Short mmCIF file of C-alpha atoms and ligand atoms in Angstrom, two decimals:
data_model
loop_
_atom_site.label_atom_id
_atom_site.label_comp_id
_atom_site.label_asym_id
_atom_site.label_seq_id
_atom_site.Cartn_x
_atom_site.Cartn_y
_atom_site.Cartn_z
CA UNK A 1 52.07 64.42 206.47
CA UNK A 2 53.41 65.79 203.53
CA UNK A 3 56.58 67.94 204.97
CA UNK A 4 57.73 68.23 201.24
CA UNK A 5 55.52 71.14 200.84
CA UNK A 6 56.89 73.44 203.91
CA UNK A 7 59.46 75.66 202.34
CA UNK A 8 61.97 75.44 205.03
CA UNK A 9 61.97 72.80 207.66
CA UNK A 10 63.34 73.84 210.86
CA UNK A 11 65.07 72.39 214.38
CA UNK A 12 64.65 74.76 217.33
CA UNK A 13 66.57 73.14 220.13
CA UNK A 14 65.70 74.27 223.70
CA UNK A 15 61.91 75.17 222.16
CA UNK A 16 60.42 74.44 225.59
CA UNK A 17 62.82 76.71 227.41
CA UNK A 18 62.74 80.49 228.17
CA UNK A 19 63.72 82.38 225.04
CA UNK A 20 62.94 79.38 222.64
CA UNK A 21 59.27 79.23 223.84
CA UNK A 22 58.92 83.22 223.10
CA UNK A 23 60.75 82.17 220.29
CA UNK A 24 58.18 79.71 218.74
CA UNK A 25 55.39 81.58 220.28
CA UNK A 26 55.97 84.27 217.54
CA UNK A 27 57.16 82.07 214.68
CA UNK A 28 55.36 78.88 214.41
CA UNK A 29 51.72 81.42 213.35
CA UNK A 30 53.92 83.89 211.50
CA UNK A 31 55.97 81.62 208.97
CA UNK A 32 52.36 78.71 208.46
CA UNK A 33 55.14 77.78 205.29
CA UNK A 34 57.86 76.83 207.50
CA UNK A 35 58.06 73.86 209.69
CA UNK A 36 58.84 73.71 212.66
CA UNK A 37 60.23 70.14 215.04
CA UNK A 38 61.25 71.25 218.48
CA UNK A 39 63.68 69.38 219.70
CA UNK A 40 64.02 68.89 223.90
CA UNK A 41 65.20 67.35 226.73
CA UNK A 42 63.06 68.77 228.92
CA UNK A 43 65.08 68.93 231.32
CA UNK A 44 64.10 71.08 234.66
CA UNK A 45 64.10 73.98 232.78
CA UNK A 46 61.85 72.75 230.06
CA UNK A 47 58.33 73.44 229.80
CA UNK A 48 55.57 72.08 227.54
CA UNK A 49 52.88 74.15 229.17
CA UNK A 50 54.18 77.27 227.85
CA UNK A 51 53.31 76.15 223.94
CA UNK A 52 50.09 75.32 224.84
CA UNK A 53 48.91 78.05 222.16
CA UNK A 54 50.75 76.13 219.29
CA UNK A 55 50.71 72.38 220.59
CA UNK A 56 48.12 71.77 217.81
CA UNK A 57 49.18 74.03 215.13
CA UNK A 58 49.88 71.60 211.60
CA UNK A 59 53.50 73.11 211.14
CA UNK A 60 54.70 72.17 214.56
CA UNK A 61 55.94 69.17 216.48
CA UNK A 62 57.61 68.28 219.77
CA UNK A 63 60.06 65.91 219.68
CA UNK A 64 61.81 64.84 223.07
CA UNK A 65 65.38 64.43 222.31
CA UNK A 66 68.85 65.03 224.24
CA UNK A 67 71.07 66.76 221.43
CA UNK A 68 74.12 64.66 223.21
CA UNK A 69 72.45 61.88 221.64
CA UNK A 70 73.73 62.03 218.09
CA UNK A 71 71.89 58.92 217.02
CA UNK A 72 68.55 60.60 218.25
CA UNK A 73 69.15 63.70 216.38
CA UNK A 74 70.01 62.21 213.27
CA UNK A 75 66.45 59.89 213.23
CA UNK A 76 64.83 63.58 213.41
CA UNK A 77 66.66 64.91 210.86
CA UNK A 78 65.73 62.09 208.11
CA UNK A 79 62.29 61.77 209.47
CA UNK A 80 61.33 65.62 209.09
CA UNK A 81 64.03 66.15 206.12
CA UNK A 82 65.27 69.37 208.22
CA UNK A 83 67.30 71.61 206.39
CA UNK A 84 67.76 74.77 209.54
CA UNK A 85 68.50 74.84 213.13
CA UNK A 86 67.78 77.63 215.27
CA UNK A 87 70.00 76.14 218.58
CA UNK A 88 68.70 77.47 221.51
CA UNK A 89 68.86 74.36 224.20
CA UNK A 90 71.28 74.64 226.49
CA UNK A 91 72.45 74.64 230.19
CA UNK A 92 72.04 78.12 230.66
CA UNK A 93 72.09 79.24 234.36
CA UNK A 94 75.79 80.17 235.93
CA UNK A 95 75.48 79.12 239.73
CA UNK A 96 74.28 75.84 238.51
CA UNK A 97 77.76 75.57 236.58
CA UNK A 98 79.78 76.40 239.58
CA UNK A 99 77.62 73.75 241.50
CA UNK A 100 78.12 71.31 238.98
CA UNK A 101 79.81 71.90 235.57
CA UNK A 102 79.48 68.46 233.83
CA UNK A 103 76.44 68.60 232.10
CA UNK A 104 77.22 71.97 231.20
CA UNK A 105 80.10 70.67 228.78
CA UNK A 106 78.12 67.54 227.15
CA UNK A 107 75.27 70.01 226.61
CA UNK A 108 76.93 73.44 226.14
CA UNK A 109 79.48 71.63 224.08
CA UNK A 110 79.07 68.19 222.53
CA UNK A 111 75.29 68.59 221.82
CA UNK A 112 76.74 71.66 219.65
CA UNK A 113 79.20 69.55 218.08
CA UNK A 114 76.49 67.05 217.26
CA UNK A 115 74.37 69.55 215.70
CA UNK A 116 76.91 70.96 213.53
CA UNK A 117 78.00 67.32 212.19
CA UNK A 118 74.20 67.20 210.86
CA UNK A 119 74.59 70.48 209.35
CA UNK A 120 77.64 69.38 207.80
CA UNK A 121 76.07 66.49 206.33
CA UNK A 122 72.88 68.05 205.16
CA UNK A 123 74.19 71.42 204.01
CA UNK A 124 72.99 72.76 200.99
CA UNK A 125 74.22 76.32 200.18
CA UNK A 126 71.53 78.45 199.99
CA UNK A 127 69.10 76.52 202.05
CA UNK A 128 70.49 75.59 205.05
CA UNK A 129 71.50 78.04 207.84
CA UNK A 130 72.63 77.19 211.63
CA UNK A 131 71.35 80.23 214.04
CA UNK A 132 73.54 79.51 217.00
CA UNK A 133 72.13 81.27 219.98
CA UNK A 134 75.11 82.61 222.23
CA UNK A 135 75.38 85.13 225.18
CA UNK A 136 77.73 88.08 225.94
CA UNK A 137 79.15 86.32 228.92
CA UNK A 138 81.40 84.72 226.32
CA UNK A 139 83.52 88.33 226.22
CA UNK A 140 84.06 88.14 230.24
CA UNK A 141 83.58 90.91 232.33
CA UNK A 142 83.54 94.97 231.56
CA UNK A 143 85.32 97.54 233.69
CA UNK A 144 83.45 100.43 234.43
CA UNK A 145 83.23 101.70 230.60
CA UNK A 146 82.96 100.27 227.25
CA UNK A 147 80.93 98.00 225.74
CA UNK A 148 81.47 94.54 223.87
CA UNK A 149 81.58 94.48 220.36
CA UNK A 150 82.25 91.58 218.04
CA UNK A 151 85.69 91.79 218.05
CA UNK A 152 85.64 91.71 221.68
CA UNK A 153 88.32 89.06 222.73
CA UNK A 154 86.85 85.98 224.34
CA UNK A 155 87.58 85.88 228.00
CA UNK A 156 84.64 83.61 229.68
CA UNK A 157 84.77 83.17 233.44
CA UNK A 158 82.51 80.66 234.72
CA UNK A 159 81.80 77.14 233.41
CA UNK A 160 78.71 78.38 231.69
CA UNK A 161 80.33 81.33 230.09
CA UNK A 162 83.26 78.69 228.83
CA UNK A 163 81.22 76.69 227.61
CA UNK A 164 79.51 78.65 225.50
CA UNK A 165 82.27 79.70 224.14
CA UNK A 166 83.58 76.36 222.83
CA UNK A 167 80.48 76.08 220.75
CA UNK A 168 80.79 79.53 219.24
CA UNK A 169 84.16 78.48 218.28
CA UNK A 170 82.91 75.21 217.10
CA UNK A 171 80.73 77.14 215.15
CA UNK A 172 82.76 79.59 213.78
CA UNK A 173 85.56 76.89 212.88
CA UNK A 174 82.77 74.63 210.55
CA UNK A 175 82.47 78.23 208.59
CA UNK A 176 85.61 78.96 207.81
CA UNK A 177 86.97 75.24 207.37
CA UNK A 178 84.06 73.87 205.92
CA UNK A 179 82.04 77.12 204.25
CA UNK A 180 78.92 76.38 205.88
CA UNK A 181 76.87 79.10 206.60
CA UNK A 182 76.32 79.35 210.42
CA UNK A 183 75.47 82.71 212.32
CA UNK A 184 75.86 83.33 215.31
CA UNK A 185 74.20 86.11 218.12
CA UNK A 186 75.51 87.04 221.62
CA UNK A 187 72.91 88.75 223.37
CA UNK A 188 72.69 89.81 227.24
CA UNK A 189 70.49 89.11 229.86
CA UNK A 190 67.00 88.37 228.69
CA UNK A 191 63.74 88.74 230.95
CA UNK A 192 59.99 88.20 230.32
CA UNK A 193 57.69 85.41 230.92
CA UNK A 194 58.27 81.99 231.20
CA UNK A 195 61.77 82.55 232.64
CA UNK A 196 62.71 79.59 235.04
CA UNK A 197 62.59 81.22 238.63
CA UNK A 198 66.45 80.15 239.55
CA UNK A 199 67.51 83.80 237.25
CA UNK A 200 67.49 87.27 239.11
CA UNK A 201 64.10 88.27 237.91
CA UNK A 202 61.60 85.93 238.58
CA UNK A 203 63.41 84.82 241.26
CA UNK A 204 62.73 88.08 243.33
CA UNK A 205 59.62 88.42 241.91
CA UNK A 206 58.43 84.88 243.17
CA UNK A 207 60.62 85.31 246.64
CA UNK A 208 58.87 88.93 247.40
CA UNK A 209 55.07 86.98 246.22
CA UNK A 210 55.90 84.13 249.31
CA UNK A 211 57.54 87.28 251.65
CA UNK A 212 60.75 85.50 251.53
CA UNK A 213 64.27 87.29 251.51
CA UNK A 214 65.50 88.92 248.27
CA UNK A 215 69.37 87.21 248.24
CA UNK A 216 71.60 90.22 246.13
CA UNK A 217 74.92 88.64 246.12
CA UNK A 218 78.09 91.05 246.95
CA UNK A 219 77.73 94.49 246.96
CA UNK A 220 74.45 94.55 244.67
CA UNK A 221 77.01 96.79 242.65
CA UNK A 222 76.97 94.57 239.55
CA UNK A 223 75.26 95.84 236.48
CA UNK A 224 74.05 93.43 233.52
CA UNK A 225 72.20 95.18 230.59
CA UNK A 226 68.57 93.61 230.11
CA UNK A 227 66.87 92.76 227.26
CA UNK A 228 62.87 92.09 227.01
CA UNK A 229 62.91 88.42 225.63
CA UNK A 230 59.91 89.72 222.59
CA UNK A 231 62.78 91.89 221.25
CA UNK A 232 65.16 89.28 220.99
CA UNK A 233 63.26 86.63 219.62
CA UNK A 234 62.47 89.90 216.70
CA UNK A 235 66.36 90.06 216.39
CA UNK A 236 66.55 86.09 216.26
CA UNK A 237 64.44 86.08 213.23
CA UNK A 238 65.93 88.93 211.05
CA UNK A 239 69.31 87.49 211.79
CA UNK A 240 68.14 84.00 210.79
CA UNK A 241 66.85 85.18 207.84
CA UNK A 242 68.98 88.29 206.83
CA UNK A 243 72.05 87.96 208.47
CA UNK A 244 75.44 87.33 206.45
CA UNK A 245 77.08 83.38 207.07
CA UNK A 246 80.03 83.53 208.86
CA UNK A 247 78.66 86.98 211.22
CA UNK A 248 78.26 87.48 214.52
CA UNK A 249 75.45 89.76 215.71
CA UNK A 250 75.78 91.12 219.63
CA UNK A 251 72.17 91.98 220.76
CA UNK A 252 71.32 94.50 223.24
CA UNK A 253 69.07 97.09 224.12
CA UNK A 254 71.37 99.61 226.52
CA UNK A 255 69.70 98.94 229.51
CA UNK A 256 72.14 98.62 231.96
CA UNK A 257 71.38 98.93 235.63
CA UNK A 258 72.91 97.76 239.16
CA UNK A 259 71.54 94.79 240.77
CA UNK A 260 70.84 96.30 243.59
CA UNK A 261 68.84 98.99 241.90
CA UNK A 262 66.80 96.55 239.74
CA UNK A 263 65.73 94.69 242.76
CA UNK A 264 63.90 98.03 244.01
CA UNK A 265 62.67 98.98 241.13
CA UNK A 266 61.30 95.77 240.97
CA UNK A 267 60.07 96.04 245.27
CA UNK A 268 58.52 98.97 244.11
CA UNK A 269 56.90 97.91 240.91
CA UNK A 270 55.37 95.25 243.52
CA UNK A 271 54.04 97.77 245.81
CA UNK A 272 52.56 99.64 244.00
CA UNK A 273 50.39 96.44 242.34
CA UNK A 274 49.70 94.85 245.32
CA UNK A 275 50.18 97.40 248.25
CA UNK A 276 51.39 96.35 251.38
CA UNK A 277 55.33 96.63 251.91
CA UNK A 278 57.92 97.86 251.15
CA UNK A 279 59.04 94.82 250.14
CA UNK A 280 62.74 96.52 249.33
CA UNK A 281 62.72 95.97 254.05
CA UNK A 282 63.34 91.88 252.61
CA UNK A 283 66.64 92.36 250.63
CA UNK A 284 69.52 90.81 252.24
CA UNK A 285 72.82 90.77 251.13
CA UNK A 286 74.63 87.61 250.56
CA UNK A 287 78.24 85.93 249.76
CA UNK A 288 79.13 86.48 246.55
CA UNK A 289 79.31 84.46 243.08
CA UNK A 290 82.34 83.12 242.65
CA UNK A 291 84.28 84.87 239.65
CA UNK A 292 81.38 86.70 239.46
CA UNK A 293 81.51 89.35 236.19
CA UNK A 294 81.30 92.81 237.29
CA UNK A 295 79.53 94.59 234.05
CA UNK A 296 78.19 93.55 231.44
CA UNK A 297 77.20 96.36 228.50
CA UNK A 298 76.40 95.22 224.55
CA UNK A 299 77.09 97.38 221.65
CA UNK A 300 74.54 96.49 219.09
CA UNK A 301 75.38 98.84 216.38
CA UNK A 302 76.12 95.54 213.55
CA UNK A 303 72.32 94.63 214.14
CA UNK A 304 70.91 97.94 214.15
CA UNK A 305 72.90 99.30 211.51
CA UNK A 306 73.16 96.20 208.84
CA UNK A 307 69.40 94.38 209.50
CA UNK A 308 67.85 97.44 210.79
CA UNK A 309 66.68 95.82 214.20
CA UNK A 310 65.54 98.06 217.06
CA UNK A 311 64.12 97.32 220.66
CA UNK A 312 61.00 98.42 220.72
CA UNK A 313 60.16 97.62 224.41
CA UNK A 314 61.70 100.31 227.08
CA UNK A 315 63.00 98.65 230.10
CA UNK A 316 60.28 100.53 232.25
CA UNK A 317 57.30 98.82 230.46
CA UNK A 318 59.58 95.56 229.90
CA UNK A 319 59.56 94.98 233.90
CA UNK A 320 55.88 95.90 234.36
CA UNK A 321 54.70 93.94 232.20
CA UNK A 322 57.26 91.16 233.15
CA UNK A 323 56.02 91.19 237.19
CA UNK A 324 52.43 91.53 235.80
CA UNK A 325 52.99 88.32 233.62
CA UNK A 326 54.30 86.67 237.01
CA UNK A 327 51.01 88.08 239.30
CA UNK A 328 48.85 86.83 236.73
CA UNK A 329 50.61 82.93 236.33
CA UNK A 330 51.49 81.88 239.62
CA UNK A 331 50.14 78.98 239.05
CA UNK A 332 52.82 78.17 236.71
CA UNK A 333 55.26 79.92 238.51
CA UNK A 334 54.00 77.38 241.28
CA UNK A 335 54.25 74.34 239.00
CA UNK A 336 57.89 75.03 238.59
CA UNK A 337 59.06 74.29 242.49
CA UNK A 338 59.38 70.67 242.77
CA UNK A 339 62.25 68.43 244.88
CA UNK A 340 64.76 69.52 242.22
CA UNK A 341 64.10 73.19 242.78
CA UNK A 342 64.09 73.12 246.22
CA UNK A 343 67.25 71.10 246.40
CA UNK A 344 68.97 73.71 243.65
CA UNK A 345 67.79 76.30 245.91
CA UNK A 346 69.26 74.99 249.23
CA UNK A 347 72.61 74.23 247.31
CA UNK A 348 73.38 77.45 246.18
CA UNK A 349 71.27 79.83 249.21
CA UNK A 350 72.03 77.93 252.62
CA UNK A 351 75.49 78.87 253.91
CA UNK A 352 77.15 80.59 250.68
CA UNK A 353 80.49 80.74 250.56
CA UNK A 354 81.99 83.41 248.27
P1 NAD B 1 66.58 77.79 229.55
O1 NAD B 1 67.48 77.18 230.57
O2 NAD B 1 65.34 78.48 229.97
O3 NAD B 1 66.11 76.65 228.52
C1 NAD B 1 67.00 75.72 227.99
C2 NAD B 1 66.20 74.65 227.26
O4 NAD B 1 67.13 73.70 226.70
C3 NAD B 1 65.24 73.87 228.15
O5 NAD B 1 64.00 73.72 227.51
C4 NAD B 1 65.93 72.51 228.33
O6 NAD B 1 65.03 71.45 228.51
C5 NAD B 1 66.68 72.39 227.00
N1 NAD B 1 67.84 71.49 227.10
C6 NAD B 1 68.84 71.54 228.02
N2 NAD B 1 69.71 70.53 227.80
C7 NAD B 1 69.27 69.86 226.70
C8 NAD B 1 69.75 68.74 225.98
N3 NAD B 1 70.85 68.10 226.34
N4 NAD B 1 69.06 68.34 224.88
C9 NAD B 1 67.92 68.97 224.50
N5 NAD B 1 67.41 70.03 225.17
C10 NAD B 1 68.08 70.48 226.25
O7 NAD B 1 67.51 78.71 228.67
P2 NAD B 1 67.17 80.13 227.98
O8 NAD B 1 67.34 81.18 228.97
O9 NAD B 1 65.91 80.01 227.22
O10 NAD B 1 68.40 80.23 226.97
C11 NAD B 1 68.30 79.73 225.64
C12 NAD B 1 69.64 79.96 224.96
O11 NAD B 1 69.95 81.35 224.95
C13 NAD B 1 70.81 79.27 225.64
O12 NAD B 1 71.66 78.78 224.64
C14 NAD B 1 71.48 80.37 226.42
O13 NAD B 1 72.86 80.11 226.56
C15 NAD B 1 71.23 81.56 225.53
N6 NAD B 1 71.18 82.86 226.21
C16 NAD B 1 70.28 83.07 227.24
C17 NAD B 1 70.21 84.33 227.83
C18 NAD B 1 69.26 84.64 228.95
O14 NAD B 1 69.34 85.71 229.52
N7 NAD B 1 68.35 83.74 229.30
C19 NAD B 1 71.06 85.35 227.39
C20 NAD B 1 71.98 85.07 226.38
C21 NAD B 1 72.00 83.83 225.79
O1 DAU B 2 74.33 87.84 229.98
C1 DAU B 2 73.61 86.78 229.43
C2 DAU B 2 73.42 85.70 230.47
O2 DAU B 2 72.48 86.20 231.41
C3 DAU B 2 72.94 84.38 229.88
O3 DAU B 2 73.93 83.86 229.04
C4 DAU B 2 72.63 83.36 230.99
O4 DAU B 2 72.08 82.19 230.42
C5 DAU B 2 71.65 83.99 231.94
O5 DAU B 2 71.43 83.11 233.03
C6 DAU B 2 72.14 85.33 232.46
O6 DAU B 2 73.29 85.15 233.33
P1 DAU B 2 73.48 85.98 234.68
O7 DAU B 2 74.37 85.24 235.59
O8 DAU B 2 73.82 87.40 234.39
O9 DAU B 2 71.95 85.96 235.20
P2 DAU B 2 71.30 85.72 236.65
O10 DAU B 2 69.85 86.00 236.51
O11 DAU B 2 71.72 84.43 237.24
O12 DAU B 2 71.96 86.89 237.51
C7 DAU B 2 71.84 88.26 237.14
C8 DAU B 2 72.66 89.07 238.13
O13 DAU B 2 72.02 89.02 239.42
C9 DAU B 2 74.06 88.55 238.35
O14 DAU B 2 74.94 89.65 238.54
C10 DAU B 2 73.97 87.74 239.62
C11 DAU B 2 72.89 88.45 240.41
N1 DAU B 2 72.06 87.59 241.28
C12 DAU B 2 71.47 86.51 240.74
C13 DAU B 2 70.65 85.69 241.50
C14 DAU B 2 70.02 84.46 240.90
C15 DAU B 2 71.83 87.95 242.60
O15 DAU B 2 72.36 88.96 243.09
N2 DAU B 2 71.04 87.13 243.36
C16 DAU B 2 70.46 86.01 242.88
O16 DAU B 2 69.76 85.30 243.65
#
């Protein structure tokens, strides 16, 4: 293979997760002169079958590979000669940190710091740029106005959120002590398909499909601001390619709604495809998360104003076509509960304790 010829040869961690398989979805036939290795664990949440459309595509290749394996990482780097990392892989889901936070920190934290050391030894100005993929959980939780900007001050809650924010400020420290050129983007809550059915989402969508309860945890009265996963991935690429080293881009698309409320509209979305119901009679309310962020609400105005991004999916026709992508692939929603899920699940459902 001669790699020589690809004009920029690219890392995507976490490729066979959520957002990074939306992610290479769109890029790997868009940019034919970039190549792209993705780099995995595969870890529960990792899933080959979603790249089935690119698995043979000449500018891509899977690599399995734990990024708290520096030695690992580095053999990829020579062997591919990669110059970029988009770094998406990560543990990413909050009740599994407050069931467990270890991996969390080796992941979250020192597979970060790994990646950066490779940057720092590889970096050439000009050529090299480190997307680091972050969340707004990182900024803690809103009251009931406002919105977080980039100068937000970091106040993470939950071993997840903390852990994120280490790397960020791993990140941001290799800029301004080394001059590397790293950017980074906090975005909120991301739905669409191939999302892992542990997150709110698919989770009721797959628990409603079996006639199983609908857990809300608390009051239902928490609101998180959702963002169709295509629209993100859109932002990930103008940022990787257009925003300024050093930045941080929050990405949002002002869609904030109550928990409570999205799990009807989602009952309802339900009904209405497959009849029967209502399914809203199978929400139950349960204990709470523990430290459990009340609002979350991104300002986006850096992205829209400096790259020109814009969400072009409404929320409405986000969710429709989200719950239709689930209807139509249960047999990959299917594929997904194995002993692990089913252990997860009874951890964190049977006898919460808030
Ligand atoms: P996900 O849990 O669906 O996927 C994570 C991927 O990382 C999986 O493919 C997993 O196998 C891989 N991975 C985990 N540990 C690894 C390791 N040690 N080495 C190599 N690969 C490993 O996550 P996601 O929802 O797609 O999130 C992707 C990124 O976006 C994460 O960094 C997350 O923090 C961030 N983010 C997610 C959301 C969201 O709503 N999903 C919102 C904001 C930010
Ligand atoms: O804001 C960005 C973050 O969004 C990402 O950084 C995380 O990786 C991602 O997991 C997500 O975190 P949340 O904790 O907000 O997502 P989750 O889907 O777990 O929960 C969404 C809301 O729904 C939250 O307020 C908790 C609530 N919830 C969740 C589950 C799984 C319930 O009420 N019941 C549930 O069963």
């Amino acid at each position: 293979m001669d790699i020589g010829k690809y004009k920029k040869r690219i890392v995507v961690t976490g490729g066979a997760g959520f957002i990074g398989s939306n992610l290479l979805l769109t890029l790997v036939p868009r940019y034919p002169e970039y190549f792209f290795v993705n780099v995995d664990k595969l870890t529960y949440a990792g899933n080959l079958a979603n790249l089935k459309e690119i698995e043979n595509a000449e500018n891509y290749r899977f690599e399995k590979v734990d990024i708290r394996d520096f030695n690992a990482l580095s053999a990829i780097y020579e062997k591919y000669d990669i110059g970029s990392v988009m770094h998406l892989a990560a543990e990413s889901h909050v009740d599994r940190s407050i069931i467990g936070p270890a991996d969390f920190i080796q992941t979250n934290i020192i597979g970060t710091f790994n990646l950066l050391e490779l940057y720092r030894a590889r970096f050439k100005k000009d050529a090299s740029t480190f997307l680091h993929i972050s969340t707004d959980e990182v900024y803690g939780s809103l009251g009931e106005g406002g919105y977080f900007t980039e100068y937000s001050a970091y106040r993470p809650n939950s071993p997840y959120s903390a852990s994120k924010a280490s790397a960020d400020h791993l990140v941001r420290a290799y800029h301004n002590t080394y001059g590397l050129h790293p950017v980074i983007t906090n975005c909120s809550n991301n739905f669409g398909p191939y999302q892992f059915p542990e997150k709110l989402i698919p989770l009721m969508i797959r628990n409603a499909c079996e006639g199983k309860k609908l857990p809300v945890y608390g009051d239902g009265k928490h609101v998180r601001d959702w963002l169709y996963v295509e629209d993100h991935c859109e932002a990930l690429d103008l940022v990787f390619h257009e925003g300024e080293p050093g930045q941080t881009y929050n990405i949002g698309a002002h869609n904030e709604i109550e928990n409570i409320e999205l799990v009807r509209l989602i009952c309802g979305i339900m009904d209405e495809m497959l009849g029967g119901g209502p399914r809203e009679a199978l929400i139950e309310f349960v204990p709470d998360r523990p430290g459990h962020d009340r609002r979350y609400a991104i300002d986006s105005t850096r992205i829209i104003k400096e790259l020109g991004w814009r969400p072009q999916v409404s929320f409405e026709e986000g969710l429709r076509k989200t719950v239709q992508w689930y209807l139509d692939n249960r047999a990959w929603l299917d594929n997904c509960i194995n002993g692990e899920y089913v252990k997860y699940y009874e951890q964190n459902y049977t006898d919460r304790q808030s």
